[in-house]
Structures are given as C-alpha cells and as structure tokens.
mmCIF file of C-alpha atoms in Angstrom:
data_model
loop_
_atom_site.group_PDB
_atom_site.id
_atom_site.type_symbol
_atom_site.label_atom_id
_atom_site.label_comp_id
_atom_site.label_asym_id
_atom_site.label_seq_id
_atom_site.Cartn_x
_atom_site.Cartn_y
_atom_site.Cartn_z
ATOM 1 C CA MET A 456 -42.041 -16.376 -33.060
ATOM 2 C CA SER A 457 -41.660 -16.606 -37.119
ATOM 3 C CA ARG A 458 -38.818 -13.899 -36.521
ATOM 4 C CA HIS A 459 -37.043 -16.014 -34.164
ATOM 5 C CA ARG A 460 -36.907 -19.391 -36.479
ATOM 6 C CA MET A 461 -35.437 -16.728 -39.352
ATOM 7 C CA VAL A 462 -32.496 -15.896 -37.143
ATOM 8 C CA ARG A 463 -32.412 -19.604 -35.680
ATOM 9 C CA ASN A 464 -31.646 -20.720 -38.818
ATOM 10 C CA LEU A 465 -28.956 -18.176 -40.372
ATOM 11 C CA ASP A 466 -25.859 -19.510 -41.292
ATOM 12 C CA LEU A 467 -23.458 -16.825 -39.564
ATOM 13 C CA ASP A 468 -20.386 -17.843 -41.670
ATOM 14 C CA ASP A 469 -22.388 -16.646 -44.586
ATOM 15 C CA VAL A 470 -23.649 -13.587 -42.941
ATOM 16 C CA LEU A 471 -20.269 -12.341 -41.754
ATOM 17 C CA ASP A 472 -18.312 -13.462 -45.082
ATOM 18 C CA ASP A 473 -17.175 -10.485 -46.618
ATOM 19 C CA GLY A 474 -14.997 -11.766 -49.427
ATOM 20 C CA TYR A 475 -11.819 -11.324 -47.557
ATOM 21 C CA ASP A 476 -9.496 -13.967 -45.932
ATOM 22 C CA GLU A 477 -7.104 -13.193 -42.986
ATOM 23 C CA GLU A 478 -4.478 -13.925 -45.279
ATOM 24 C CA ASP A 479 -5.399 -10.618 -47.782
ATOM 25 C CA TYR A 480 -4.338 -8.473 -44.563
ATOM 26 C CA ILE A 481 -1.104 -10.492 -42.942
ATOM 27 C CA GLU A 482 1.176 -10.360 -46.268
ATOM 28 C CA GLU A 483 4.040 -8.535 -45.574
ATOM 29 C CA GLN A 484 5.163 -5.915 -48.248
ATOM 30 C CA PRO A 485 8.485 -5.518 -49.161
ATOM 31 C CA MET A 486 10.251 -2.085 -47.652
ATOM 32 C CA THR A 487 11.173 0.537 -50.318
ATOM 33 C CA GLU A 488 14.343 2.011 -51.263
ATOM 34 C CA ASP A 489 13.931 4.321 -48.900
ATOM 35 C CA GLN A 490 12.571 2.767 -46.169
ATOM 36 C CA GLN A 491 15.623 0.318 -46.874
ATOM 37 C CA ALA A 492 18.056 3.552 -46.274
ATOM 38 C CA GLN A 493 16.571 4.656 -43.534
ATOM 39 C CA MET A 494 16.437 1.292 -41.799
ATOM 40 C CA ALA A 495 20.194 1.131 -42.206
ATOM 41 C CA GLU A 496 20.908 4.242 -41.163
ATOM 42 C CA ALA A 497 18.669 3.942 -38.183
ATOM 43 C CA THR A 498 20.223 0.559 -37.810
ATOM 44 C CA GLU A 499 23.731 1.718 -36.990
ATOM 45 C CA GLU A 500 22.535 4.922 -34.573
ATOM 46 C CA VAL A 501 20.829 2.182 -32.498
ATOM 47 C CA LYS A 502 23.938 0.014 -32.201
ATOM 48 C CA ALA A 503 25.675 3.145 -31.697
ATOM 49 C CA MET A 504 23.909 4.244 -28.691
ATOM 50 C CA LEU A 505 23.536 0.741 -27.673
ATOM 51 C CA GLY A 506 27.425 0.404 -27.203
ATOM 52 C CA GLY A 507 28.593 -2.747 -27.152
ATOM 53 C CA ALA A 508 25.417 -4.468 -25.671
ATOM 54 C CA LYS A 509 24.437 -8.138 -27.013
ATOM 55 C CA VAL A 510 21.673 -6.985 -28.899
ATOM 56 C CA THR A 511 21.253 -8.617 -32.736
ATOM 57 C CA ILE A 512 20.648 -7.025 -36.132
ATOM 58 C CA LYS A 513 17.401 -8.593 -36.315
ATOM 59 C CA GLU A 514 15.974 -7.342 -32.761
ATOM 60 C CA ILE A 515 17.383 -3.840 -33.634
ATOM 61 C CA GLN A 516 15.767 -3.706 -37.010
ATOM 62 C CA ASP A 517 12.049 -5.212 -35.215
ATOM 63 C CA ALA A 518 12.147 -2.404 -32.697
ATOM 64 C CA LEU A 519 12.883 0.013 -35.614
ATOM 65 C CA TRP A 520 9.965 -0.846 -37.861
ATOM 66 C CA TYR A 521 7.878 -0.884 -34.822
ATOM 67 C CA TYR A 522 8.418 2.760 -34.092
ATOM 68 C CA TYR A 523 8.291 3.416 -37.498
ATOM 69 C CA PHE A 524 12.177 4.130 -37.638
ATOM 70 C CA ASP A 525 12.330 6.282 -34.568
ATOM 71 C CA VAL A 526 15.949 5.477 -32.820
ATOM 72 C CA ASN A 527 15.732 7.018 -29.641
ATOM 73 C CA LYS A 528 11.894 4.880 -28.894
ATOM 74 C CA ALA A 529 13.705 1.819 -30.135
ATOM 75 C CA ALA A 530 17.094 1.992 -28.334
ATOM 76 C CA VAL A 531 14.870 3.018 -24.849
ATOM 77 C CA TYR A 532 12.962 -0.537 -25.596
ATOM 78 C CA LEU A 533 16.085 -2.625 -25.934
ATOM 79 C CA ILE A 534 17.704 -1.147 -23.544
ATOM 80 C CA ASP A 535 14.521 -1.966 -21.393
ATOM 81 C CA GLU A 536 14.365 -5.746 -23.118
ATOM 82 C CA LEU A 537 18.160 -5.915 -21.721
ATOM 83 C CA ALA A 538 17.612 -5.187 -18.413
ATOM 84 C CA LYS A 539 14.927 -7.675 -18.036
ATOM 85 C CA LYS A 540 16.559 -10.786 -19.479
ATOM 86 C CA GLN A 541 19.656 -9.737 -17.303
ATOM 87 C CA LYS A 542 17.153 -9.332 -14.452
ATOM 88 C CA ALA A 543 15.643 -13.243 -14.995
ATOM 89 C CA ALA A 544 19.387 -14.563 -15.703
ATOM 90 C CA SER A 545 20.756 -13.332 -12.565
ATOM 91 C CA PRO A 546 20.181 -15.674 -9.722
ATOM 92 C CA ALA A 547 17.076 -14.116 -7.584
ATOM 93 C CA ALA A 548 18.252 -12.051 -4.342
ATOM 94 C CA VAL A 549 17.656 -14.402 -1.572
ATOM 95 C CA LYS A 550 15.856 -12.284 1.407
ATOM 96 C CA LYS A 551 17.697 -12.968 4.693
ATOM 97 C CA THR A 552 15.254 -14.892 6.463
ATOM 98 C CA THR A 553 15.338 -14.720 10.365
ATOM 99 C CA THR A 554 13.861 -16.119 13.046
ATOM 100 C CA PRO A 555 12.507 -13.840 15.917
ATOM 101 C CA LYS A 556 14.366 -13.931 19.077
ATOM 102 C CA THR A 557 12.038 -14.477 22.096
ATOM 103 C CA SER A 558 13.200 -13.088 25.542
ATOM 104 C CA GLN A 559 12.718 -14.137 28.770
ATOM 105 C CA SER A 560 9.136 -13.188 29.231
ATOM 106 C CA GLY A 561 8.376 -15.516 26.291
ATOM 107 C CA THR A 562 7.358 -12.684 24.030
ATOM 108 C CA ALA A 563 8.684 -12.290 20.711
ATOM 109 C CA THR A 564 10.627 -9.645 19.438
ATOM 110 C CA PRO A 565 11.556 -8.869 15.656
ATOM 111 C CA THR A 566 15.303 -8.747 15.219
ATOM 112 C CA GLY A 567 16.737 -5.890 13.439
ATOM 113 C CA THR A 568 14.204 -3.541 14.900
ATOM 114 C CA GLY A 569 15.575 -2.219 17.818
ATOM 115 C CA ALA A 570 13.087 -2.967 19.974
ATOM 116 C CA LYS A 571 14.038 -4.398 23.580
ATOM 117 C CA SER A 572 12.614 -6.529 25.812
ATOM 118 C CA SER A 573 11.181 -4.884 29.033
ATOM 119 C CA ALA A 574 11.596 -8.296 30.669
ATOM 120 C CA PRO A 575 13.980 -7.827 33.629
ATOM 121 C CA LYS A 576 17.133 -10.132 32.735
#
C-alpha cells in the first residue's frame, strides 16, 4: 500500500517538467538568404502556373513553405483550395424533387424510370 501513497502524492507537473517551455519550440526562425531567393523564384513560378487565379502572395508563400518549396505540390494544393472555395460560393445545386405519379390502380410509379402501369386505362 505504501507504493500507492507514493504515486498518489506525486506532483505530475513537477515530474513531467523537462525544463522547456512551449514558447521555445514555437519561435519562428527567419529565412536565410538562400531560402528567400528560393521563395521569390518559386512564388513567381506558382503565379505563372495559376495564371490569373485570385490567390494572394501570402497564400502562395505559405503553401510553398509547407511543401518545402515544391512548386508542383504547392500549385496543386492552391488549385484544390480554389475549387473548394468556388464550390462553396456557388449556389448549391437544387435537386429536382418529384412526387410519384399514381396510376389508376393506386400503385405509385416513380417518374422518369420509364415504368408503365399495368392497370388498364
């Protein structure tokens, strides 16, 4: 039982404290000159690939940074995002709702299926 008391009395914050704060890991490092040159070149390539698409420089550079300056992956990602935005912005396609026609026999036949009623007219 004494081991249970030891575990119960442990201060987890003290035990799990490794001496580092989250802020130590979150700090952004500035880009090196090579990275800045690579970013500028890749940004122009992506802009050329997208044509006149409405994408900000910030969005392009964020995609490039995420994909480690891979122009093709960044362009595909941005095109997919544009398609999602356009799809969300366009009015939802309203499905044509139809009510089933009822034949003389009282059975319902779905419209548009070509099914004919077997009841005499």
